Amino acid sequence: MKVAVLGFGTVGAGIYEMLANAKGLEQGPVLVRPGKDDAPFKRTSMEAILAEPGVEAVAEAMGGIEPAFSYAMAALKAGKHFVTSNKALVAAHGIELAAAAREKGVGFLFSAACGGGMPFLHNLSIAVESDLIVSLGGILNGTTNYMLDAMQRRSLGYAEALSDAQRLGYAEADPSADVSGLDALRKIVLSAAVAYDLLPVEGLCHEGIKSITAEDVKRIQARGLSCRLMAKCGPAAGGKVYAYVEPVLFPASAPECSVLDNYNMARYEGKCAGPMVFMGQGAGRWPTASAVLRDLDCILKGRLHMLSPACHEGSADNAACCHSYYVRLPSSMSGCFEAKSYSESDGVSELITKPMSVKAMHELAARLRGEGASLFFAAVED
Ligand code: HSE
């Protein structure tokens, strides 16, 4: 199967190179920006890609929603299989893309969009055919895991840790999606769509690591804890799901604390199968390209879809998910929380809240920041 590649950045170039040695797959043309067509296999328009004789599949690694969405629809309407590592695209248009693929009888797979090289969505999409998924989630962003690990184990500052993650090819072109938690949120949205036939578009909560400081890291370590950015999802009342991303503080013995560098750890719990855990590199050229190649291989073997025809857009509801939070904020605002423990030094307070809902915590943090507060919060495992 000849595969055209859209994009020749970190992931696109990796896909192109891996295609040279992949069984049953063949290198096709590569779409690049005008002026970047410095090799015979490069093209600068989607029309030229689709006009290329023998192309049966298109692998997209451009990132962003447009023009990726227009190109994806053009490829599917032209009867080409479509695989992508682009979570923003699938979170925004996954249902339309799945419908277009079904109409043409071609494949649409996106396991590289969640967890880099880990076969997480791949296995989840198989598990849902015979089991009920009780819950799912994990560490789903390699950039922020790399940063938190570097800040905690190597005492790097936030800016230095981020620039290392960018240099190593883990971060998005605009890393604000990584550090804000939006990238991990998109991945949990895709996972919900696969597991629950519901792609949540509202009611979601996400808090990233933008507000963690080197001082916070020291305070957290003084408590014998370690911070990871976690994404969580499961069924909620009223045909909804809960789905949110937030930092979580773990004791050093927790398995999450052994997830280092750009690694991810994702899990789902099947009602019958019990917990299944996946760990691997969640970002970077070769892990992500390898997941795209795995999807192409699935298509070769006749496995064409990860989203069922029943998948629809819906809402998340995080009001019933409750736990305690660690909060660092100006002492003048500490009265806004019901605390079960509290300490204060030089006008900065640290407190552990009584259990409160994810929705309430995220809303309160947004309100206090709107009033000018510098604040960091993380869930505490009860
Ligand atoms: N920027 C993403 C991450 C890339 O760091 O996880 C892989 O999806």
mmCIF file of C-alpha atoms and ligand atoms in Angstrom:
data_model
loop_
_atom_site.group_PDB
_atom_site.id
_atom_site.type_symbol
_atom_site.label_atom_id
_atom_site.label_comp_id
_atom_site.label_asym_id
_atom_site.label_seq_id
_atom_site.Cartn_x
_atom_site.Cartn_y
_atom_site.Cartn_z
ATOM 1 C CA MET A 1 0.000 0.000 0.000
ATOM 2 C CA LYS A 2 1.528 3.307 -1.090
ATOM 3 C CA VAL A 3 1.229 5.938 1.659
ATOM 4 C CA ALA A 4 1.346 9.699 1.129
ATOM 5 C CA VAL A 5 2.533 11.708 4.132
ATOM 6 C CA LEU A 6 1.211 15.163 5.009
ATOM 7 C CA GLY A 7 3.884 17.163 6.815
ATOM 8 C CA PHE A 8 7.617 16.610 7.049
ATOM 9 C CA GLY A 9 8.334 17.803 10.582
ATOM 10 C CA THR A 10 9.384 15.668 13.541
ATOM 11 C CA VAL A 11 6.677 13.022 13.068
ATOM 12 C CA GLY A 12 6.112 13.272 9.279
ATOM 13 C CA ALA A 13 9.791 12.734 8.489
ATOM 14 C CA GLY A 14 9.807 9.766 10.880
ATOM 15 C CA ILE A 15 6.785 8.195 9.153
ATOM 16 C CA TYR A 16 8.391 8.666 5.737
ATOM 17 C CA GLU A 17 11.620 7.035 6.854
ATOM 18 C CA MET A 18 9.866 4.118 8.579
ATOM 19 C CA LEU A 19 7.778 3.436 5.457
ATOM 20 C CA ALA A 20 10.991 2.517 3.615
ATOM 21 C CA ASN A 21 11.329 -0.662 5.689
ATOM 22 C CA ALA A 22 7.732 -1.509 6.618
ATOM 23 C CA LYS A 23 6.223 -4.770 5.402
ATOM 24 C CA GLY A 24 3.374 -4.235 2.920
ATOM 25 C CA LEU A 25 3.806 -0.449 2.886
ATOM 26 C CA GLU A 26 5.522 1.840 0.396
ATOM 27 C CA GLN A 27 6.751 5.421 0.485
ATOM 28 C CA GLY A 28 4.487 7.814 -1.442
ATOM 29 C CA PRO A 29 4.767 11.565 -1.945
ATOM 30 C CA VAL A 30 5.087 13.986 0.966
ATOM 31 C CA LEU A 31 3.163 17.254 1.279
ATOM 32 C CA VAL A 32 5.342 20.188 2.347
ATOM 33 C CA ARG A 33 4.955 23.953 2.405
ATOM 34 C CA PRO A 34 5.784 25.907 -0.779
ATOM 35 C CA GLY A 35 9.502 26.579 -0.876
ATOM 36 C CA LYS A 36 10.276 23.406 1.138
ATOM 37 C CA ASP A 37 10.011 21.085 -1.908
ATOM 38 C CA ASP A 38 13.734 20.424 -2.114
ATOM 39 C CA ALA A 39 13.489 16.705 -3.003
ATOM 40 C CA PRO A 40 11.728 14.785 -5.837
ATOM 41 C CA PHE A 41 9.274 13.037 -3.459
ATOM 42 C CA LYS A 42 7.930 16.348 -2.085
ATOM 43 C CA ARG A 43 4.761 18.085 -3.336
ATOM 44 C CA THR A 44 3.284 21.422 -2.353
ATOM 45 C CA SER A 45 -0.448 20.844 -2.958
ATOM 46 C CA MET A 46 -3.018 18.310 -1.786
ATOM 47 C CA GLU A 47 -4.255 18.039 -5.388
ATOM 48 C CA ALA A 48 -0.789 16.842 -6.445
ATOM 49 C CA ILE A 49 -0.782 14.294 -3.589
ATOM 50 C CA LEU A 50 -4.177 12.884 -4.565
ATOM 51 C CA ALA A 51 -3.267 12.853 -8.273
ATOM 52 C CA GLU A 52 -0.196 10.704 -7.594
ATOM 53 C CA PRO A 53 -0.741 7.237 -9.136
ATOM 54 C CA GLY A 54 -1.093 4.354 -6.690
ATOM 55 C CA VAL A 55 -1.558 6.277 -3.423
ATOM 56 C CA GLU A 56 -4.024 4.271 -1.301
ATOM 57 C CA ALA A 57 -3.513 5.833 2.116
ATOM 58 C CA VAL A 58 -2.693 9.228 3.570
ATOM 59 C CA ALA A 59 -0.843 9.683 6.889
ATOM 60 C CA GLU A 60 -1.260 13.152 8.371
ATOM 61 C CA ALA A 61 1.309 14.669 10.740
ATOM 62 C CA MET A 62 0.877 18.394 10.123
ATOM 63 C CA GLY A 63 -0.895 19.227 13.361
ATOM 64 C CA GLY A 64 -3.572 21.890 13.800
ATOM 65 C CA ILE A 65 -7.135 21.811 12.548
ATOM 66 C CA GLU A 66 -6.868 23.611 9.216
ATOM 67 C CA PRO A 67 -5.792 22.813 6.598
ATOM 68 C CA ALA A 68 -5.472 19.293 8.086
ATOM 69 C CA PHE A 69 -9.280 18.848 8.210
ATOM 70 C CA SER A 70 -9.835 19.931 4.589
ATOM 71 C CA TYR A 71 -7.020 17.658 3.445
ATOM 72 C CA ALA A 72 -8.389 14.749 5.488
ATOM 73 C CA MET A 73 -11.862 15.132 3.969
ATOM 74 C CA ALA A 74 -10.364 15.427 0.476
ATOM 75 C CA ALA A 75 -8.353 12.237 1.023
ATOM 76 C CA LEU A 76 -11.340 10.291 2.393
ATOM 77 C CA LYS A 77 -13.676 11.503 -0.366
ATOM 78 C CA ALA A 78 -11.060 10.387 -2.877
ATOM 79 C CA GLY A 79 -11.291 6.900 -1.314
ATOM 80 C CA LYS A 80 -7.945 6.936 0.502
ATOM 81 C CA HIS A 81 -7.467 5.461 3.957
ATOM 82 C CA PHE A 82 -6.590 8.190 6.468
ATOM 83 C CA VAL A 83 -4.442 7.858 9.593
ATOM 84 C CA THR A 84 -3.325 10.710 11.794
ATOM 85 C CA SER A 85 -1.324 11.617 14.876
ATOM 86 C CA ASN A 86 -3.246 14.905 15.151
ATOM 87 C CA LYS A 87 -5.337 14.947 18.335
ATOM 88 C CA ALA A 88 -6.612 18.497 17.804
ATOM 89 C CA LEU A 89 -8.051 17.408 14.458
ATOM 90 C CA VAL A 90 -9.732 14.268 15.798
ATOM 91 C CA ALA A 91 -11.045 15.981 18.951
ATOM 92 C CA ALA A 92 -12.650 18.661 16.751
ATOM 93 C CA HIS A 93 -13.811 16.595 13.738
ATOM 94 C CA GLY A 94 -13.423 12.893 14.581
ATOM 95 C CA ILE A 95 -17.081 12.041 14.098
ATOM 96 C CA GLU A 96 -17.293 13.675 10.657
ATOM 97 C CA LEU A 97 -14.067 12.003 9.573
ATOM 98 C CA ALA A 98 -15.305 8.603 10.769
ATOM 99 C CA ALA A 99 -18.579 9.064 8.863
ATOM 100 C CA ALA A 100 -16.753 10.074 5.671
ATOM 101 C CA ALA A 101 -14.471 7.034 5.965
ATOM 102 C CA ARG A 102 -17.412 4.662 6.439
ATOM 103 C CA GLU A 103 -19.235 6.165 3.470
ATOM 104 C CA LYS A 104 -16.273 5.395 1.235
ATOM 105 C CA GLY A 105 -15.424 2.037 2.854
ATOM 106 C CA VAL A 106 -11.944 3.166 3.824
ATOM 107 C CA GLY A 107 -10.071 3.269 7.126
ATOM 108 C CA PHE A 108 -9.755 6.086 9.659
ATOM 109 C CA LEU A 109 -7.422 5.358 12.585
ATOM 110 C CA PHE A 110 -5.689 7.686 15.027
ATOM 111 C CA SER A 111 -3.923 5.672 17.715
ATOM 112 C CA ALA A 112 -0.808 7.870 17.361
ATOM 113 C CA ALA A 113 -2.918 10.799 18.583
ATOM 114 C CA CYS A 114 -3.016 9.452 22.151
ATOM 115 C CA GLY A 115 0.083 8.236 23.926
ATOM 116 C CA GLY A 116 2.706 8.351 21.177
ATOM 117 C CA GLY A 117 4.108 4.845 20.716
ATOM 118 C CA MET A 118 1.902 3.159 23.334
ATOM 119 C CA PRO A 119 -0.722 0.834 21.832
ATOM 120 C CA PHE A 120 -3.338 2.347 24.141
ATOM 121 C CA LEU A 121 -6.192 3.450 21.855
ATOM 122 C CA HIS A 122 -5.507 0.442 19.673
ATOM 123 C CA ASN A 123 -6.113 -1.954 22.574
ATOM 124 C CA LEU A 124 -8.923 0.134 24.031
ATOM 125 C CA SER A 125 -10.781 0.019 20.714
ATOM 126 C CA ILE A 126 -10.505 -3.787 20.727
ATOM 127 C CA ALA A 127 -11.441 -4.101 24.426
ATOM 128 C CA VAL A 128 -14.707 -2.163 24.017
ATOM 129 C CA GLU A 129 -15.969 -4.780 21.610
ATOM 130 C CA SER A 130 -16.266 -7.348 24.402
ATOM 131 C CA ASP A 131 -15.959 -5.552 27.762
ATOM 132 C CA LEU A 132 -17.309 -2.503 29.588
ATOM 133 C CA ILE A 133 -14.739 0.164 30.393
ATOM 134 C CA VAL A 134 -15.123 1.214 34.015
ATOM 135 C CA SER A 135 -12.576 4.051 33.835
ATOM 136 C CA LEU A 136 -9.510 5.165 31.902
ATOM 137 C CA GLY A 137 -6.773 7.756 31.971
ATOM 138 C CA GLY A 138 -3.197 8.299 32.974
ATOM 139 C CA ILE A 139 -0.163 10.382 32.134
ATOM 140 C CA LEU A 140 -0.889 11.356 28.548
ATOM 141 C CA ASN A 141 1.476 14.246 27.807
ATOM 142 C CA GLY A 142 5.179 13.581 27.296
ATOM 143 C CA THR A 143 6.249 17.233 27.399
ATOM 144 C CA THR A 144 4.800 17.962 30.825
ATOM 145 C CA ASN A 145 5.967 14.642 32.234
ATOM 146 C CA TYR A 146 9.461 15.424 30.996
ATOM 147 C CA MET A 147 9.258 18.900 32.552
ATOM 148 C CA LEU A 148 7.890 17.759 35.926
ATOM 149 C CA ASP A 149 10.476 14.992 36.105
ATOM 150 C CA ALA A 150 13.317 17.387 35.195
ATOM 151 C CA MET A 151 12.124 19.949 37.760
ATOM 152 C CA GLN A 152 11.805 17.301 40.478
ATOM 153 C CA ARG A 153 14.794 15.007 39.864
ATOM 154 C CA ARG A 154 17.262 17.471 38.294
ATOM 155 C CA SER A 155 16.061 20.715 39.911
ATOM 156 C CA LEU A 156 15.675 22.405 36.527
ATOM 157 C CA GLY A 157 13.649 25.617 36.383
ATOM 158 C CA TYR A 158 10.350 25.676 34.462
ATOM 159 C CA ALA A 159 11.723 27.589 31.436
ATOM 160 C CA GLU A 160 14.804 25.410 31.114
ATOM 161 C CA ALA A 161 12.740 22.212 31.383
ATOM 162 C CA LEU A 162 10.349 23.461 28.681
ATOM 163 C CA SER A 163 13.119 24.471 26.299
ATOM 164 C CA ASP A 164 14.741 21.017 26.726
ATOM 165 C CA ALA A 165 11.393 19.327 25.932
ATOM 166 C CA GLN A 166 11.055 21.501 22.824
ATOM 167 C CA ARG A 167 14.618 20.767 21.680
ATOM 168 C CA LEU A 168 13.976 17.017 22.087
ATOM 169 C CA GLY A 169 10.909 17.207 19.811
ATOM 170 C CA TYR A 170 8.304 16.380 22.487
ATOM 171 C CA ALA A 171 6.367 19.658 22.575
ATOM 172 C CA GLU A 172 3.697 20.841 20.160
ATOM 173 C CA ALA A 173 4.692 23.630 17.734
ATOM 174 C CA ASP A 174 2.892 25.907 20.191
ATOM 175 C CA PRO A 175 3.744 24.345 23.571
ATOM 176 C CA SER A 176 0.955 26.230 25.334
ATOM 177 C CA ALA A 177 -1.313 23.262 24.487
ATOM 178 C CA ASP A 178 1.072 20.976 26.392
ATOM 179 C CA VAL A 179 1.612 23.093 29.501
ATOM 180 C CA SER A 180 -2.032 24.177 29.789
ATOM 181 C CA GLY A 181 -3.216 20.556 29.861
ATOM 182 C CA LEU A 182 -5.176 20.999 26.610
ATOM 183 C CA ASP A 183 -3.122 18.406 24.745
ATOM 184 C CA ALA A 184 -3.805 15.786 27.428
ATOM 185 C CA LEU A 185 -7.469 16.843 27.482
ATOM 186 C CA ARG A 186 -7.772 16.223 23.742
ATOM 187 C CA LYS A 187 -6.295 12.764 24.269
ATOM 188 C CA ILE A 188 -8.808 11.947 26.990
ATOM 189 C CA VAL A 189 -11.601 13.231 24.710
ATOM 190 C CA LEU A 190 -10.469 10.775 22.004
ATOM 191 C CA SER A 191 -10.267 7.976 24.560
ATOM 192 C CA ALA A 192 -13.831 8.758 25.720
ATOM 193 C CA ALA A 193 -15.030 8.634 22.117
ATOM 194 C CA VAL A 194 -13.471 5.190 21.661
ATOM 195 C CA ALA A 195 -14.539 3.789 25.053
ATOM 196 C CA TYR A 196 -17.993 5.330 25.523
ATOM 197 C CA ASP A 197 -19.172 6.340 22.026
ATOM 198 C CA LEU A 198 -19.304 9.879 23.371
ATOM 199 C CA LEU A 199 -16.964 12.634 22.261
ATOM 200 C CA PRO A 200 -17.305 15.269 24.996
ATOM 201 C CA VAL A 201 -17.275 18.851 23.705
ATOM 202 C CA GLU A 202 -18.454 20.723 26.810
ATOM 203 C CA GLY A 203 -18.236 20.499 30.581
ATOM 204 C CA LEU A 204 -14.552 19.499 30.412
ATOM 205 C CA CYS A 205 -12.010 20.735 32.990
ATOM 206 C CA HIS A 206 -8.286 21.109 32.423
ATOM 207 C CA GLU A 207 -5.486 22.472 34.543
ATOM 208 C CA GLY A 208 -1.920 22.090 33.334
ATOM 209 C CA ILE A 209 1.436 22.844 34.932
ATOM 210 C CA LYS A 210 1.807 26.489 33.891
ATOM 211 C CA SER A 211 1.609 27.710 37.456
ATOM 212 C CA ILE A 212 4.057 25.302 39.113
ATOM 213 C CA THR A 213 7.279 26.983 40.287
ATOM 214 C CA ALA A 214 10.631 25.686 41.511
ATOM 215 C CA GLU A 215 9.464 26.723 45.010
ATOM 216 C CA ASP A 216 6.318 24.599 44.636
ATOM 217 C CA VAL A 217 8.466 21.627 43.674
ATOM 218 C CA LYS A 218 10.537 22.057 46.854
ATOM 219 C CA ARG A 219 7.404 22.364 49.011
ATOM 220 C CA ILE A 220 5.860 19.254 47.422
ATOM 221 C CA GLN A 221 9.078 17.278 47.852
ATOM 222 C CA ALA A 222 9.271 18.367 51.499
ATOM 223 C CA ARG A 223 5.938 16.571 51.942
ATOM 224 C CA GLY A 224 7.447 13.388 50.437
ATOM 225 C CA LEU A 225 5.226 13.766 47.357
ATOM 226 C CA SER A 226 5.768 13.952 43.615
ATOM 227 C CA CYS A 227 3.635 15.694 40.993
ATOM 228 C CA ARG A 228 2.308 14.209 37.737
ATOM 229 C CA LEU A 229 -0.212 15.598 35.243
ATOM 230 C CA MET A 230 -3.107 13.148 35.083
ATOM 231 C CA ALA A 231 -6.037 12.779 32.679
ATOM 232 C CA LYS A 232 -9.129 10.921 33.926
ATOM 233 C CA CYS A 233 -12.373 9.753 32.358
ATOM 234 C CA GLY A 234 -15.276 7.426 33.043
ATOM 235 C CA PRO A 235 -19.056 7.191 32.835
ATOM 236 C CA ALA A 236 -21.146 9.825 34.642
ATOM 237 C CA ALA A 237 -24.880 10.152 35.341
ATOM 238 C CA GLY A 238 -27.316 11.192 32.621
ATOM 239 C CA GLY A 239 -25.485 9.584 29.706
ATOM 240 C CA LYS A 240 -22.456 11.817 30.236
ATOM 241 C CA VAL A 241 -18.841 11.118 31.069
ATOM 242 C CA TYR A 242 -16.488 12.716 33.556
ATOM 243 C CA ALA A 243 -13.345 13.931 31.798
ATOM 244 C CA TYR A 244 -10.667 16.194 33.210
ATOM 245 C CA VAL A 245 -6.931 16.886 33.402
ATOM 246 C CA GLU A 246 -5.147 18.193 36.497
ATOM 247 C CA PRO A 247 -1.879 17.819 38.422
ATOM 248 C CA VAL A 248 -1.947 15.110 41.084
ATOM 249 C CA LEU A 249 0.432 14.632 44.032
ATOM 250 C CA PHE A 250 1.513 11.046 44.665
ATOM 251 C CA PRO A 251 3.600 9.394 47.383
ATOM 252 C CA ALA A 252 7.012 8.350 46.034
ATOM 253 C CA SER A 253 5.964 4.684 46.101
ATOM 254 C CA ALA A 254 3.128 5.226 43.574
ATOM 255 C CA PRO A 255 3.660 3.647 40.130
ATOM 256 C CA GLU A 256 3.057 7.060 38.501
ATOM 257 C CA CYS A 257 6.303 8.319 40.098
ATOM 258 C CA SER A 258 8.325 5.769 38.138
ATOM 259 C CA VAL A 259 7.120 7.328 34.858
ATOM 260 C CA LEU A 260 10.153 9.423 33.880
ATOM 261 C CA ASP A 261 11.261 11.679 31.012
ATOM 262 C CA ASN A 262 8.841 11.788 28.067
ATOM 263 C CA TYR A 263 7.160 8.513 29.048
ATOM 264 C CA ASN A 264 3.407 8.150 29.355
ATOM 265 C CA MET A 265 1.419 5.665 31.390
ATOM 266 C CA ALA A 266 -2.171 4.991 30.388
ATOM 267 C CA ARG A 267 -4.630 2.587 31.877
ATOM 268 C CA TYR A 268 -8.120 1.390 31.383
ATOM 269 C CA GLU A 269 -10.133 -0.807 33.661
ATOM 270 C CA GLY A 270 -12.367 -3.354 32.002
ATOM 271 C CA LYS A 271 -15.328 -4.671 33.992
ATOM 272 C CA CYS A 272 -14.217 -8.209 33.202
ATOM 273 C CA ALA A 273 -10.550 -7.792 32.270
ATOM 274 C CA GLY A 274 -9.691 -5.587 35.260
ATOM 275 C CA PRO A 275 -6.955 -2.955 35.076
ATOM 276 C CA MET A 276 -4.678 -2.852 32.026
ATOM 277 C CA VAL A 277 -1.652 -0.575 32.123
ATOM 278 C CA PHE A 278 0.442 0.677 29.191
ATOM 279 C CA MET A 279 3.735 2.486 29.513
ATOM 280 C CA GLY A 280 5.974 3.849 26.793
ATOM 281 C CA GLN A 281 7.276 6.949 25.115
ATOM 282 C CA GLY A 282 4.342 9.281 24.688
ATOM 283 C CA ALA A 283 6.039 11.790 22.412
ATOM 284 C CA GLY A 284 8.861 12.096 19.929
ATOM 285 C CA ARG A 285 9.574 11.183 16.312
ATOM 286 C CA TRP A 286 10.021 7.435 16.387
ATOM 287 C CA PRO A 287 7.441 6.445 19.021
ATOM 288 C CA THR A 288 4.736 8.500 17.302
ATOM 289 C CA ALA A 289 5.720 7.407 13.787
ATOM 290 C CA SER A 290 5.681 3.780 14.949
ATOM 291 C CA ALA A 291 2.067 4.179 16.101
ATOM 292 C CA VAL A 292 1.112 5.593 12.675
ATOM 293 C CA LEU A 293 2.769 2.600 11.019
ATOM 294 C CA ARG A 294 0.855 0.266 13.370
ATOM 295 C CA ASP A 295 -2.413 1.872 12.250
ATOM 296 C CA LEU A 296 -1.436 1.461 8.591
ATOM 297 C CA ASP A 297 -0.703 -2.194 9.292
ATOM 298 C CA CYS A 298 -4.162 -2.561 10.913
ATOM 299 C CA ILE A 299 -5.701 -1.146 7.745
ATOM 300 C CA LEU A 300 -3.738 -3.631 5.638
ATOM 301 C CA LYS A 301 -5.224 -6.380 7.818
ATOM 302 C CA GLY A 302 -8.779 -5.039 7.453
ATOM 303 C CA ARG A 303 -9.220 -3.261 10.801
ATOM 304 C CA LEU A 304 -10.515 0.080 9.567
ATOM 305 C CA HIS A 305 -12.231 1.925 12.442
ATOM 306 C CA MET A 306 -11.733 3.001 16.062
ATOM 307 C CA LEU A 307 -14.976 4.978 16.362
ATOM 308 C CA SER A 308 -18.258 3.120 16.199
ATOM 309 C CA PRO A 309 -21.109 4.497 14.050
ATOM 310 C CA ALA A 310 -22.902 5.201 17.370
ATOM 311 C CA CYS A 311 -20.263 7.712 18.497
ATOM 312 C CA HIS A 312 -21.769 11.154 19.042
ATOM 313 C CA GLU A 313 -20.856 14.499 20.580
ATOM 314 C CA GLY A 314 -21.974 15.064 24.175
ATOM 315 C CA SER A 315 -21.131 16.582 27.528
ATOM 316 C CA ALA A 316 -18.760 15.903 30.354
ATOM 317 C CA ASP A 317 -19.853 16.386 33.957
ATOM 318 C CA ASN A 318 -17.154 16.647 36.632
ATOM 319 C CA ALA A 319 -19.442 17.659 39.493
ATOM 320 C CA ALA A 320 -19.589 14.202 41.087
ATOM 321 C CA CYS A 321 -15.803 13.572 41.078
ATOM 322 C CA CYS A 322 -14.532 14.620 44.501
ATOM 323 C CA HIS A 323 -11.168 14.624 46.236
ATOM 324 C CA SER A 324 -8.925 16.784 48.381
ATOM 325 C CA TYR A 325 -6.581 19.313 46.826
ATOM 326 C CA TYR A 326 -3.221 20.781 47.747
ATOM 327 C CA VAL A 327 -3.410 24.538 47.102
ATOM 328 C CA ARG A 328 -0.646 27.168 47.242
ATOM 329 C CA LEU A 329 -1.991 30.701 47.146
ATOM 330 C CA PRO A 330 -1.676 34.156 48.740
ATOM 331 C CA SER A 331 -2.586 33.919 52.421
ATOM 332 C CA SER A 332 -5.137 36.696 51.929
ATOM 333 C CA MET A 333 -7.231 34.287 49.822
ATOM 334 C CA SER A 334 -6.872 31.112 51.890
ATOM 335 C CA GLY A 335 -10.293 31.683 53.484
ATOM 336 C CA CYS A 336 -11.895 30.792 50.132
ATOM 337 C CA PHE A 337 -11.246 27.099 50.833
ATOM 338 C CA GLU A 338 -12.479 24.727 53.526
ATOM 339 C CA ALA A 339 -9.116 23.399 54.700
ATOM 340 C CA LYS A 340 -8.338 20.258 56.661
ATOM 341 C CA SER A 341 -4.722 21.365 57.112
ATOM 342 C CA TYR A 342 -3.045 24.715 56.686
ATOM 343 C CA SER A 343 0.380 26.378 56.925
ATOM 344 C CA GLU A 344 1.591 29.866 56.132
ATOM 345 C CA SER A 345 4.964 31.516 55.553
ATOM 346 C CA ASP A 346 5.795 35.008 54.252
ATOM 347 C CA GLY A 347 2.274 35.658 52.990
ATOM 348 C CA VAL A 348 2.073 32.357 51.070
ATOM 349 C CA SER A 349 -0.327 29.670 52.280
ATOM 350 C CA GLU A 350 -0.315 25.947 51.625
ATOM 351 C CA LEU A 351 -3.447 24.045 52.438
ATOM 352 C CA ILE A 352 -5.094 20.692 51.919
ATOM 353 C CA THR A 353 -8.774 21.149 51.210
ATOM 354 C CA LYS A 354 -11.594 19.030 52.465
ATOM 355 C CA PRO A 355 -12.894 16.850 49.587
ATOM 356 C CA MET A 356 -14.461 19.031 46.900
ATOM 357 C CA SER A 357 -15.584 18.412 43.342
ATOM 358 C CA VAL A 358 -13.265 18.754 40.376
ATOM 359 C CA LYS A 359 -15.744 21.193 38.832
ATOM 360 C CA ALA A 360 -15.824 23.356 41.977
ATOM 361 C CA MET A 361 -12.028 23.408 42.334
ATOM 362 C CA HIS A 362 -11.392 24.373 38.711
ATOM 363 C CA GLU A 363 -14.084 27.078 38.824
ATOM 364 C CA LEU A 364 -12.792 28.515 42.092
ATOM 365 C CA ALA A 365 -9.190 28.595 40.800
ATOM 366 C CA ALA A 366 -10.353 30.431 37.655
ATOM 367 C CA ARG A 367 -12.250 32.969 39.777
ATOM 368 C CA LEU A 368 -9.312 33.619 42.120
ATOM 369 C CA ARG A 369 -6.915 33.990 39.183
ATOM 370 C CA GLY A 370 -9.394 36.420 37.668
ATOM 371 C CA GLU A 371 -8.979 38.437 40.868
ATOM 372 C CA GLY A 372 -5.192 38.423 40.371
ATOM 373 C CA ALA A 373 -4.147 35.466 42.540
ATOM 374 C CA SER A 374 -1.050 33.454 41.704
ATOM 375 C CA LEU A 375 -2.146 29.954 42.634
ATOM 376 C CA PHE A 376 -1.048 26.341 42.121
ATOM 377 C CA PHE A 377 -3.282 23.384 42.855
ATOM 378 C CA ALA A 378 -3.017 19.643 42.554
ATOM 379 C CA ALA A 379 -5.276 16.779 43.583
ATOM 380 C CA VAL A 380 -4.165 14.690 46.522
ATOM 381 C CA GLU A 381 -4.802 10.970 46.403
ATOM 382 C CA ASP A 382 -7.077 10.328 49.426
HETATM 383 N N1 HSE B 1 3.237 17.261 22.569
HETATM 384 C C1 HSE B 1 2.766 15.932 22.770
HETATM 385 C C2 HSE B 1 3.257 15.417 24.107
HETATM 386 C C3 HSE B 1 3.226 15.076 21.643
HETATM 387 O O1 HSE B 1 4.175 16.021 24.651
HETATM 388 O O2 HSE B 1 2.741 14.424 24.599
HETATM 389 C C4 HSE B 1 2.656 13.692 21.628
HETATM 390 O O3 HSE B 1 1.255 13.706 21.530
#
